[in-house]
mmCIF file of C-alpha atoms in Angstrom:
data_model
loop_
_atom_site.group_PDB
_atom_site.id
_atom_site.type_symbol
_atom_site.label_atom_id
_atom_site.label_comp_id
_atom_site.label_asym_id
_atom_site.label_seq_id
_atom_site.Cartn_x
_atom_site.Cartn_y
_atom_site.Cartn_z
ATOM 1 C CA MET A 1117 -8.202 2.723 23.786
ATOM 2 C CA ALA A 1118 -12.025 3.329 23.518
ATOM 3 C CA GLY A 1119 -12.877 5.070 20.298
ATOM 4 C CA PHE A 1120 -9.474 4.597 18.684
ATOM 5 C CA TYR A 1121 -10.864 2.326 15.814
ATOM 6 C CA GLN A 1122 -13.579 4.697 15.126
ATOM 7 C CA GLU A 1123 -10.881 7.501 15.088
ATOM 8 C CA LEU A 1124 -8.557 5.566 12.807
ATOM 9 C CA ARG A 1125 -11.352 4.296 10.603
ATOM 10 C CA ASP A 1126 -12.388 7.775 10.154
ATOM 11 C CA ALA A 1127 -8.885 8.921 9.108
ATOM 12 C CA ILE A 1128 -8.414 6.363 6.604
ATOM 13 C CA ALA A 1129 -11.794 7.063 5.100
ATOM 14 C CA ALA A 1130 -10.660 10.562 4.829
ATOM 15 C CA ASP A 1131 -7.316 9.592 3.040
ATOM 16 C CA THR A 1132 -5.797 11.482 6.017
ATOM 17 C CA PRO A 1133 -2.216 10.280 6.812
ATOM 18 C CA VAL A 1134 -1.937 8.925 10.244
ATOM 19 C CA ALA A 1135 0.243 6.777 12.611
ATOM 20 C CA LEU A 1136 -0.996 4.409 15.380
ATOM 21 C CA ALA A 1137 1.015 3.466 18.134
ATOM 22 C CA THR A 1138 0.257 0.656 20.346
ATOM 23 C CA VAL A 1139 2.198 -0.789 23.600
ATOM 24 C CA VAL A 1140 2.496 -4.199 22.679
ATOM 25 C CA ALA A 1141 4.823 -5.197 25.530
ATOM 26 C CA GLY A 1142 6.283 -3.831 28.760
ATOM 27 C CA GLY A 1143 4.498 -0.682 30.175
ATOM 28 C CA GLN A 1144 0.738 -0.277 29.537
ATOM 29 C CA VAL A 1145 0.053 -2.875 27.188
ATOM 30 C CA GLY A 1146 -2.652 -2.075 24.621
ATOM 31 C CA ALA A 1147 -2.432 1.806 25.166
ATOM 32 C CA LYS A 1148 -2.651 3.623 22.026
ATOM 33 C CA LEU A 1149 -1.607 7.150 20.515
ATOM 34 C CA LEU A 1150 -2.686 8.604 17.204
ATOM 35 C CA VAL A 1151 -0.068 10.925 15.560
ATOM 36 C CA TYR A 1152 -1.280 12.864 12.449
ATOM 37 C CA GLU A 1153 0.997 14.678 10.025
ATOM 38 C CA ASP A 1154 0.524 18.135 11.401
ATOM 39 C CA GLY A 1155 1.865 16.866 14.793
ATOM 40 C CA ARG A 1156 -1.837 16.532 16.297
ATOM 41 C CA ARG A 1157 -2.112 13.706 18.943
ATOM 42 C CA SER A 1158 -4.934 11.763 20.368
ATOM 43 C CA GLY A 1159 -4.590 9.105 23.264
ATOM 44 C CA SER A 1160 -1.717 8.333 25.549
ATOM 45 C CA LEU A 1161 0.763 5.312 25.835
ATOM 46 C CA GLY A 1162 0.233 5.939 29.482
ATOM 47 C CA ASP A 1163 3.489 8.123 30.008
ATOM 48 C CA ALA A 1164 4.029 11.611 28.945
ATOM 49 C CA ALA A 1165 7.970 11.032 28.354
ATOM 50 C CA LEU A 1166 7.092 7.956 26.332
ATOM 51 C CA ASP A 1167 4.288 9.666 24.125
ATOM 52 C CA GLU A 1168 7.012 12.441 23.269
ATOM 53 C CA GLN A 1169 9.479 10.189 22.202
ATOM 54 C CA VAL A 1170 7.005 7.775 20.061
ATOM 55 C CA ALA A 1171 5.365 10.785 18.666
ATOM 56 C CA ALA A 1172 8.539 12.330 17.229
ATOM 57 C CA ASP A 1173 9.481 8.732 15.594
ATOM 58 C CA ALA A 1174 5.976 8.149 14.561
ATOM 59 C CA LEU A 1175 5.888 11.420 12.584
ATOM 60 C CA ALA A 1176 9.421 10.284 10.833
ATOM 61 C CA MET A 1177 8.149 7.014 10.109
ATOM 62 C CA LEU A 1178 4.693 8.120 8.750
ATOM 63 C CA ALA A 1179 6.700 10.261 6.381
ATOM 64 C CA GLU A 1180 8.484 7.303 4.725
ATOM 65 C CA GLY A 1181 5.192 5.088 5.241
ATOM 66 C CA ARG A 1182 7.000 2.719 7.413
ATOM 67 C CA SER A 1183 5.663 0.511 10.378
ATOM 68 C CA GLU A 1184 7.837 -1.436 12.857
ATOM 69 C CA THR A 1185 8.192 -2.125 16.561
ATOM 70 C CA ARG A 1186 10.522 -0.132 18.400
ATOM 71 C CA THR A 1187 11.825 -0.514 22.164
ATOM 72 C CA TYR A 1188 11.723 2.426 24.396
ATOM 73 C CA GLN A 1189 13.649 2.651 27.886
ATOM 74 C CA SER A 1190 12.716 4.922 30.522
ATOM 75 C CA GLY A 1191 14.321 4.842 33.772
ATOM 76 C CA ASP A 1192 14.720 1.570 35.639
ATOM 77 C CA GLU A 1193 11.357 0.576 34.154
ATOM 78 C CA THR A 1194 11.063 -2.664 32.039
ATOM 79 C CA PRO A 1195 11.373 -1.124 28.512
ATOM 80 C CA ALA A 1196 8.200 -0.639 26.396
ATOM 81 C CA GLU A 1197 7.742 -2.276 23.304
ATOM 82 C CA VAL A 1198 5.574 -0.035 20.889
ATOM 83 C CA TYR A 1199 4.347 -1.300 17.723
ATOM 84 C CA ILE A 1200 4.002 2.108 15.259
ATOM 85 C CA GLU A 1201 2.161 1.850 12.296
ATOM 86 C CA SER A 1202 1.715 4.229 9.369
ATOM 87 C CA TYR A 1203 -1.483 4.545 7.469
ATOM 88 C CA LEU A 1204 -0.822 6.458 4.115
ATOM 89 C CA PRO A 1205 -3.655 7.303 1.572
ATOM 90 C CA PRO A 1206 -3.801 4.689 -1.220
ATOM 91 C CA ARG A 1207 -1.228 5.002 -3.963
ATOM 92 C CA ARG A 1208 -2.620 6.569 -7.314
ATOM 93 C CA MET A 1209 -2.257 5.224 -10.722
ATOM 94 C CA VAL A 1210 -2.997 7.587 -13.519
ATOM 95 C CA ILE A 1211 -3.586 5.645 -16.618
ATOM 96 C CA VAL A 1212 -3.505 7.884 -19.852
ATOM 97 C CA GLY A 1213 -5.434 6.476 -22.786
ATOM 98 C CA ALA A 1214 -8.539 4.648 -22.091
ATOM 99 C CA VAL A 1215 -7.355 1.774 -24.587
ATOM 100 C CA HIS A 1216 -8.330 -2.061 -24.507
ATOM 101 C CA THR A 1217 -5.356 -2.699 -22.041
ATOM 102 C CA ALA A 1218 -6.578 0.230 -19.899
ATOM 103 C CA ILE A 1219 -9.690 -1.845 -18.907
ATOM 104 C CA PRO A 1220 -7.930 -4.788 -17.247
ATOM 105 C CA LEU A 1221 -4.897 -2.445 -16.136
ATOM 106 C CA GLU A 1222 -7.399 -0.215 -14.082
ATOM 107 C CA LYS A 1223 -9.517 -3.321 -12.835
ATOM 108 C CA PHE A 1224 -6.180 -5.138 -11.556
ATOM 109 C CA ALA A 1225 -4.716 -1.932 -10.133
ATOM 110 C CA ARG A 1226 -7.717 -1.280 -8.154
ATOM 111 C CA GLU A 1227 -7.339 -4.892 -6.895
ATOM 112 C CA LEU A 1228 -4.109 -4.148 -5.624
ATOM 113 C CA GLY A 1229 -5.621 -1.113 -3.648
ATOM 114 C CA TYR A 1230 -4.807 1.791 -6.147
ATOM 115 C CA TYR A 1231 -6.974 4.677 -6.450
ATOM 116 C CA THR A 1232 -7.404 4.583 -10.322
ATOM 117 C CA ILE A 1233 -7.634 7.582 -12.617
ATOM 118 C CA VAL A 1234 -8.270 6.963 -16.280
ATOM 119 C CA VAL A 1235 -7.609 9.878 -18.718
ATOM 120 C CA ASP A 1236 -8.418 9.989 -22.459
ATOM 121 C CA ALA A 1237 -9.244 13.146 -24.691
ATOM 122 C CA ARG A 1238 -11.532 11.115 -26.709
ATOM 123 C CA GLU A 1239 -15.008 10.500 -24.932
ATOM 124 C CA PHE A 1240 -16.176 7.203 -26.653
ATOM 125 C CA PHE A 1241 -13.087 5.708 -25.016
ATOM 126 C CA ALA A 1242 -13.341 7.064 -21.586
ATOM 127 C CA THR A 1243 -16.949 5.892 -20.788
ATOM 128 C CA ARG A 1244 -18.079 4.673 -17.487
ATOM 129 C CA GLU A 1245 -19.429 1.725 -19.322
ATOM 130 C CA ARG A 1246 -15.704 0.655 -20.254
ATOM 131 C CA PHE A 1247 -14.516 1.785 -16.827
ATOM 132 C CA PRO A 1248 -17.564 1.216 -14.234
ATOM 133 C CA ASP A 1249 -15.365 1.402 -11.049
ATOM 134 C CA ALA A 1250 -12.492 3.553 -12.036
ATOM 135 C CA HIS A 1251 -12.089 6.325 -9.097
ATOM 136 C CA GLU A 1252 -11.891 8.868 -11.674
ATOM 137 C CA LEU A 1253 -12.604 8.985 -15.610
ATOM 138 C CA ILE A 1254 -11.368 12.425 -17.108
ATOM 139 C CA VAL A 1255 -12.240 13.337 -20.601
ATOM 140 C CA ALA A 1256 -9.561 15.926 -21.392
ATOM 141 C CA TRP A 1257 -6.102 16.476 -23.076
ATOM 142 C CA PRO A 1258 -3.851 14.077 -21.297
ATOM 143 C CA ASP A 1259 -1.261 16.915 -20.473
ATOM 144 C CA GLU A 1260 -3.759 19.197 -19.324
ATOM 145 C CA ALA A 1261 -5.184 16.692 -17.038
ATOM 146 C CA LEU A 1262 -1.861 15.662 -15.561
ATOM 147 C CA SER A 1263 -1.148 19.262 -15.115
ATOM 148 C CA ARG A 1264 -4.076 19.369 -12.849
ATOM 149 C CA LEU A 1265 -3.245 16.171 -10.962
ATOM 150 C CA PRO A 1266 -1.020 15.949 -7.988
ATOM 151 C CA LEU A 1267 1.892 13.683 -9.421
ATOM 152 C CA GLY A 1268 3.898 12.956 -6.302
ATOM 153 C CA PRO A 1269 6.007 9.877 -5.433
ATOM 154 C CA GLN A 1270 2.607 8.065 -4.410
ATOM 155 C CA THR A 1271 1.608 8.343 -7.942
ATOM 156 C CA ASP A 1272 2.482 5.861 -10.983
ATOM 157 C CA ILE A 1273 1.675 7.087 -14.395
ATOM 158 C CA VAL A 1274 1.061 4.737 -17.213
ATOM 159 C CA LEU A 1275 0.727 5.886 -20.772
ATOM 160 C CA LEU A 1276 -1.246 3.295 -23.094
ATOM 161 C CA SER A 1277 -2.260 5.731 -25.774
ATOM 162 C CA HIS A 1278 0.770 4.828 -28.161
ATOM 163 C CA ASP A 1279 0.071 7.939 -30.124
ATOM 164 C CA PRO A 1280 2.673 10.844 -30.003
ATOM 165 C CA LYS A 1281 0.051 13.283 -30.572
ATOM 166 C CA PHE A 1282 -1.566 12.701 -27.010
ATOM 167 C CA GLU A 1283 1.543 11.091 -25.421
ATOM 168 C CA ASP A 1284 4.428 13.183 -25.972
ATOM 169 C CA PRO A 1285 2.878 16.549 -24.259
ATOM 170 C CA ALA A 1286 1.492 14.172 -21.398
ATOM 171 C CA LEU A 1287 5.017 12.644 -21.081
ATOM 172 C CA GLU A 1288 6.471 16.134 -20.688
ATOM 173 C CA VAL A 1289 4.433 16.997 -17.714
ATOM 174 C CA ALA A 1290 5.010 13.341 -16.417
ATOM 175 C CA LEU A 1291 8.840 13.915 -16.450
ATOM 176 C CA ARG A 1292 8.688 17.112 -14.954
ATOM 177 C CA SER A 1293 6.697 15.577 -11.772
ATOM 178 C CA ARG A 1294 8.008 13.687 -8.998
ATOM 179 C CA ALA A 1295 5.906 10.643 -9.860
ATOM 180 C CA GLY A 1296 7.050 7.211 -8.624
ATOM 181 C CA TYR A 1297 6.849 5.336 -11.783
ATOM 182 C CA ILE A 1298 6.448 6.382 -15.512
ATOM 183 C CA GLY A 1299 5.762 3.778 -18.112
ATOM 184 C CA ALA A 1300 4.959 4.134 -21.795
ATOM 185 C CA MET A 1301 3.542 1.708 -24.221
ATOM 186 C CA GLY A 1302 5.280 0.948 -27.492
ATOM 187 C CA SER A 1303 7.920 -1.131 -29.156
ATOM 188 C CA LYS A 1304 11.624 -0.661 -28.766
ATOM 189 C CA LYS A 1305 11.637 1.105 -31.930
ATOM 190 C CA THR A 1306 8.726 3.406 -31.109
ATOM 191 C CA SER A 1307 10.507 3.875 -27.764
ATOM 192 C CA ALA A 1308 13.518 4.929 -29.056
ATOM 193 C CA GLU A 1309 11.856 7.505 -31.538
ATOM 194 C CA ARG A 1310 9.996 8.888 -28.736
ATOM 195 C CA ASN A 1311 13.091 9.286 -26.330
ATOM 196 C CA GLU A 1312 14.987 10.982 -29.483
ATOM 197 C CA ARG A 1313 12.001 13.387 -29.598
ATOM 198 C CA LEU A 1314 12.076 14.035 -25.729
ATOM 199 C CA ARG A 1315 15.904 14.782 -26.356
ATOM 200 C CA ALA A 1316 15.242 17.365 -29.069
ATOM 201 C CA ALA A 1317 12.738 19.028 -26.550
ATOM 202 C CA GLY A 1318 15.596 19.479 -24.257
ATOM 203 C CA PHE A 1319 15.132 16.548 -21.903
ATOM 204 C CA THR A 1320 18.553 14.992 -20.288
ATOM 205 C CA ASP A 1321 19.222 11.258 -20.674
ATOM 206 C CA GLU A 1322 18.908 11.111 -17.001
ATOM 207 C CA GLN A 1323 15.252 12.505 -17.045
ATOM 208 C CA ILE A 1324 14.248 10.152 -20.273
ATOM 209 C CA ALA A 1325 15.475 7.238 -18.352
ATOM 210 C CA ARG A 1326 12.732 7.336 -15.812
ATOM 211 C CA ILE A 1327 10.482 6.374 -18.651
ATOM 212 C CA HIS A 1328 10.042 2.310 -18.300
ATOM 213 C CA GLY A 1329 9.608 1.678 -22.194
ATOM 214 C CA PRO A 1330 8.791 -0.672 -23.845
ATOM 215 C CA ILE A 1331 6.317 -0.925 -20.611
ATOM 216 C CA GLY A 1332 6.075 -3.946 -18.472
ATOM 217 C CA ILE A 1333 8.420 -7.089 -17.885
ATOM 218 C CA ASP A 1334 8.736 -9.698 -20.299
ATOM 219 C CA ILE A 1335 6.486 -12.387 -19.590
ATOM 220 C CA GLY A 1336 5.661 -13.160 -23.123
ATOM 221 C CA ALA A 1337 2.353 -11.161 -22.562
ATOM 222 C CA ARG A 1338 -0.175 -11.171 -25.399
ATOM 223 C CA SER A 1339 -3.691 -10.145 -24.154
ATOM 224 C CA PRO A 1340 -4.740 -6.881 -22.678
ATOM 225 C CA GLU A 1341 -4.999 -9.004 -19.274
ATOM 226 C CA GLU A 1342 -1.564 -10.409 -19.571
ATOM 227 C CA ILE A 1343 -0.177 -7.079 -20.687
ATOM 228 C CA ALA A 1344 -1.864 -5.416 -17.725
ATOM 229 C CA ILE A 1345 -0.005 -8.153 -15.290
ATOM 230 C CA SER A 1346 3.146 -7.428 -16.834
ATOM 231 C CA ILE A 1347 2.948 -3.733 -16.224
ATOM 232 C CA LEU A 1348 1.624 -4.043 -12.671
ATOM 233 C CA ALA A 1349 4.813 -6.745 -12.205
ATOM 234 C CA GLU A 1350 7.022 -4.029 -13.305
ATOM 235 C CA ILE A 1351 5.690 -1.377 -11.035
ATOM 236 C CA ILE A 1352 5.901 -3.432 -7.858
ATOM 237 C CA ALA A 1353 9.311 -4.392 -8.794
ATOM 238 C CA VAL A 1354 10.302 -0.743 -9.051
ATOM 239 C CA ARG A 1355 8.667 0.219 -5.994
ATOM 240 C CA ARG A 1356 10.524 -2.532 -4.165
ATOM 241 C CA GLY A 1357 13.889 -1.378 -5.403
ATOM 242 C CA ARG A 1358 14.398 -4.248 -8.108
ATOM 243 C CA ASP A 1359 15.195 -3.947 -11.495
ATOM 244 C CA PRO A 1360 13.246 -6.305 -13.795
ATOM 245 C CA ARG A 1361 15.416 -5.535 -16.687
ATOM 246 C CA ARG A 1362 18.131 -7.197 -14.844
ATOM 247 C CA GLY A 1363 16.472 -10.532 -14.090
ATOM 248 C CA GLY A 1364 15.083 -9.311 -10.970
ATOM 249 C CA ARG A 1365 18.033 -8.788 -8.973
ATOM 250 C CA GLY A 1366 18.036 -5.954 -6.639
ATOM 251 C CA LEU A 1367 20.088 -2.941 -7.555
ATOM 252 C CA ARG A 1368 19.766 -0.963 -4.313
ATOM 253 C CA PRO A 1369 17.740 -1.828 -1.130
ATOM 254 C CA ALA A 1370 14.121 -1.854 -1.210
ATOM 255 C CA LYS A 1371 12.960 1.496 -0.420
ATOM 256 C CA ALA A 1372 10.829 2.284 2.747
ATOM 257 C CA ASP A 1373 7.796 2.013 0.991
ATOM 258 C CA PRO A 1374 4.321 0.965 2.080
ATOM 259 C CA VAL A 1375 4.161 -2.704 1.049
ATOM 260 C CA ASP A 1376 0.829 -2.548 -0.630
ATOM 261 C CA ALA A 1377 -0.814 0.059 -2.832
ATOM 262 C CA ALA A 1378 -3.501 0.634 -0.069
ATOM 263 C CA GLY A 1379 -1.070 2.823 1.450
ATOM 264 C CA GLU A 1380 -0.326 0.447 4.252
ATOM 265 C CA ARG A 1381 2.219 -2.454 5.010
ATOM 266 C CA GLY A 1382 0.406 -5.788 4.386
ATOM 267 C CA ALA A 1383 -2.797 -5.506 5.709
ATOM 268 C CA MET B 723 -6.238 -2.712 7.304
ATOM 269 C CA ARG B 724 -8.007 -1.110 4.274
ATOM 270 C CA ASP B 725 -8.889 -4.507 2.812
ATOM 271 C CA ILE B 726 -10.688 -5.855 5.727
ATOM 272 C CA LEU B 727 -12.301 -2.369 6.951
ATOM 273 C CA PRO B 728 -15.395 -3.056 5.217
ATOM 274 C CA THR B 729 -15.674 -6.472 6.828
ATOM 275 C CA ILE B 730 -15.062 -4.773 10.158
ATOM 276 C CA GLU B 731 -17.628 -2.326 9.491
ATOM 277 C CA GLN B 732 -20.372 -4.834 8.390
ATOM 278 C CA TRP B 733 -19.612 -6.922 11.680
ATOM 279 C CA ARG B 734 -19.797 -3.985 13.917
ATOM 280 C CA THR B 735 -23.309 -3.035 12.352
ATOM 281 C CA GLU B 736 -24.254 -6.461 13.217
ATOM 282 C CA GLY B 737 -22.860 -6.148 16.688
ATOM 283 C CA GLU B 738 -19.996 -8.495 16.738
ATOM 284 C CA GLU B 739 -17.190 -8.483 19.291
ATOM 285 C CA ILE B 740 -14.140 -8.307 17.283
ATOM 286 C CA ALA B 741 -10.431 -9.057 17.967
ATOM 287 C CA LEU B 742 -7.565 -7.738 15.515
ATOM 288 C CA ALA B 743 -4.277 -9.642 15.345
ATOM 289 C CA THR B 744 -1.354 -7.718 13.677
ATOM 290 C CA VAL B 745 1.901 -8.852 12.636
ATOM 291 C CA VAL B 746 4.284 -6.139 14.778
ATOM 292 C CA ARG B 747 7.745 -7.914 14.006
ATOM 293 C CA ALA B 748 8.794 -10.217 11.207
ATOM 294 C CA SER B 749 11.984 -11.867 10.652
ATOM 295 C CA GLY B 750 13.279 -14.471 8.208
ATOM 296 C CA SER B 751 11.297 -15.219 5.195
ATOM 297 C CA SER B 752 8.078 -14.632 6.858
ATOM 298 C CA PRO B 753 5.033 -14.856 4.447
ATOM 299 C CA ARG B 754 3.178 -11.689 5.462
ATOM 300 C CA PRO B 755 5.044 -8.386 6.233
ATOM 301 C CA VAL B 756 4.825 -6.135 9.273
ATOM 302 C CA GLY B 757 1.422 -4.612 9.354
ATOM 303 C CA ALA B 758 -0.626 -7.616 8.156
ATOM 304 C CA LYS B 759 -3.875 -8.375 9.979
ATOM 305 C CA LEU B 760 -6.319 -11.027 10.798
ATOM 306 C CA ALA B 761 -9.729 -9.836 12.189
ATOM 307 C CA VAL B 762 -11.599 -12.640 14.191
ATOM 308 C CA THR B 763 -15.215 -12.351 15.762
ATOM 309 C CA ALA B 764 -16.373 -14.142 18.984
ATOM 310 C CA SER B 765 -18.872 -15.962 16.735
ATOM 311 C CA GLY B 766 -16.109 -17.350 14.600
ATOM 312 C CA ARG B 767 -15.997 -15.138 11.522
ATOM 313 C CA MET B 768 -12.416 -14.254 10.246
ATOM 314 C CA ALA B 769 -10.917 -11.610 7.468
ATOM 315 C CA GLY B 770 -7.629 -11.085 6.338
ATOM 316 C CA SER B 771 -4.488 -13.241 7.409
ATOM 317 C CA VAL B 772 -1.035 -12.808 9.245
ATOM 318 C CA SER B 773 0.728 -15.679 7.578
ATOM 319 C CA GLY B 774 0.584 -17.848 4.594
ATOM 320 C CA GLY B 775 -2.210 -19.761 6.392
ATOM 321 C CA CYS B 776 0.221 -21.684 8.681
ATOM 322 C CA VAL B 777 -0.491 -20.159 12.033
ATOM 323 C CA GLU B 778 -4.014 -18.732 11.424
ATOM 324 C CA GLY B 779 -5.581 -21.271 13.382
ATOM 325 C CA ALA B 780 -3.713 -20.760 16.464
ATOM 326 C CA VAL B 781 -4.194 -17.041 16.329
ATOM 327 C CA PHE B 782 -7.670 -17.653 15.817
ATOM 328 C CA GLU B 783 -7.990 -19.486 19.281
ATOM 329 C CA THR B 784 -5.771 -16.715 21.075
ATOM 330 C CA ALA B 785 -7.849 -14.255 19.539
ATOM 331 C CA ARG B 786 -11.004 -15.837 21.016
ATOM 332 C CA GLU B 787 -9.240 -16.180 24.590
ATOM 333 C CA VAL B 788 -8.504 -12.332 24.115
ATOM 334 C CA LEU B 789 -12.221 -11.414 23.301
ATOM 335 C CA ALA B 790 -13.112 -13.378 26.605
ATOM 336 C CA SER B 791 -10.647 -11.920 28.598
ATOM 337 C CA GLY B 792 -10.247 -8.576 27.330
ATOM 338 C CA GLN B 793 -6.673 -8.729 27.574
ATOM 339 C CA PRO B 794 -4.301 -8.139 24.842
ATOM 340 C CA ARG B 795 -1.577 -10.680 24.067
ATOM 341 C CA LEU B 796 1.799 -10.686 22.191
ATOM 342 C CA VAL B 797 2.520 -14.268 20.682
ATOM 343 C CA ARG B 798 5.565 -15.275 18.692
ATOM 344 C CA TYR B 799 5.410 -17.956 16.101
ATOM 345 C CA GLY B 800 7.988 -19.486 14.153
ATOM 346 C CA ILE B 801 10.702 -22.314 14.117
ATOM 347 C CA SER B 802 12.092 -21.004 17.233
ATOM 348 C CA ASP B 803 8.701 -21.522 18.836
ATOM 349 C CA GLU B 804 8.352 -24.378 21.287
ATOM 350 C CA MET B 805 5.189 -24.999 18.935
ATOM 351 C CA ALA B 806 7.222 -25.180 16.014
ATOM 352 C CA TRP B 807 5.785 -28.658 15.060
ATOM 353 C CA ASP B 808 2.183 -27.618 15.642
ATOM 354 C CA VAL B 809 1.743 -24.043 14.419
ATOM 355 C CA GLY B 810 5.231 -23.252 12.899
ATOM 356 C CA LEU B 811 5.878 -21.402 9.904
ATOM 357 C CA SER B 812 7.032 -23.879 7.275
ATOM 358 C CA CYS B 813 9.042 -20.947 5.560
ATOM 359 C CA GLY B 814 11.346 -20.830 8.618
ATOM 360 C CA GLY B 815 10.386 -16.901 9.432
ATOM 361 C CA VAL B 816 9.560 -15.768 12.855
ATOM 362 C CA ILE B 817 6.551 -13.535 13.374
ATOM 363 C CA ASP B 818 5.284 -11.549 16.570
ATOM 364 C CA VAL B 819 1.715 -11.116 16.475
ATOM 365 C CA PHE B 820 -0.109 -8.728 18.804
ATOM 366 C CA ILE B 821 -3.756 -9.813 19.455
ATOM 367 C CA GLU B 822 -6.176 -7.194 20.814
ATOM 368 C CA LYS B 823 -9.997 -6.578 21.168
ATOM 369 C CA LEU B 824 -11.378 -3.861 19.054
ATOM 370 C CA LEU B 825 -12.772 -1.068 21.043
#
């Protein structure tokens, strides 16, 4: 498996999705095969037929961000146990509104492995002094900034600006995206009023139901740090298929989802 | 992996020999999921984890054997293991850990 670490490390550093298959028992233990999204491969598990089967499974698992050990039987030989691990780029968190709560939220999200993007139209809010380590700091109208960002299932959007002037147009962009999570700060009353405005703008109840607002799970949070934790706790619950609004009981089985925001399971 | 990558990179620049332990199967209420990793150097440094701390000591020993022999190992830890009293998972889970030398 000479050089595999190097190649894996380079793929991770370049945010290139890749699956790494390793024979862990039976067959040529330790042999490795790297499989990229486009089907490109590198290495071998020591058996061409096994490589084919594993590469096909690895592609499917990579698409879902799954990692597991599977058993492969070929002929009369001892079955080979192959561990396939998906490496996806980190999840992204877009924080709209560079307000006080955004500071601990960005920091804790980064701690969880997120790639963080902070957006605010007000340049005295979105400063490097306030967000020294955010991966991206964008000074622009939130709806324009969101329109330019890739907002797929691996992206979570948190709106903290609390001001309809900034927030409504941004929410409209968010609702039209496939973002994994959409949450908006505000009391029950302002959330209800916002939903009413979105309904008037033509969004369906089903679309509006994607918005988590009031944002966060109720842990009695008060300080910006505590609120950030309640928001992140909610996002984790949603990603694992739990509905925190129902006492944390699962409504559906946890989706095949990378275990942590760093785009991989556990590690 | 991503979280221990900077540490591994640092070790490599220092010329350390490194073994990587990965949870490749987990059942029951195991504390860390499949994919969890622990890196160990021949000189005795550690980064990451494969459990809540219950089996790291045993994995550490095996990892150093793997570094010495160059032969990867697949080891099962858990209550069904004969060594349960020594290195079992208190939570009742079972994990399979693959330990290999990083090349």
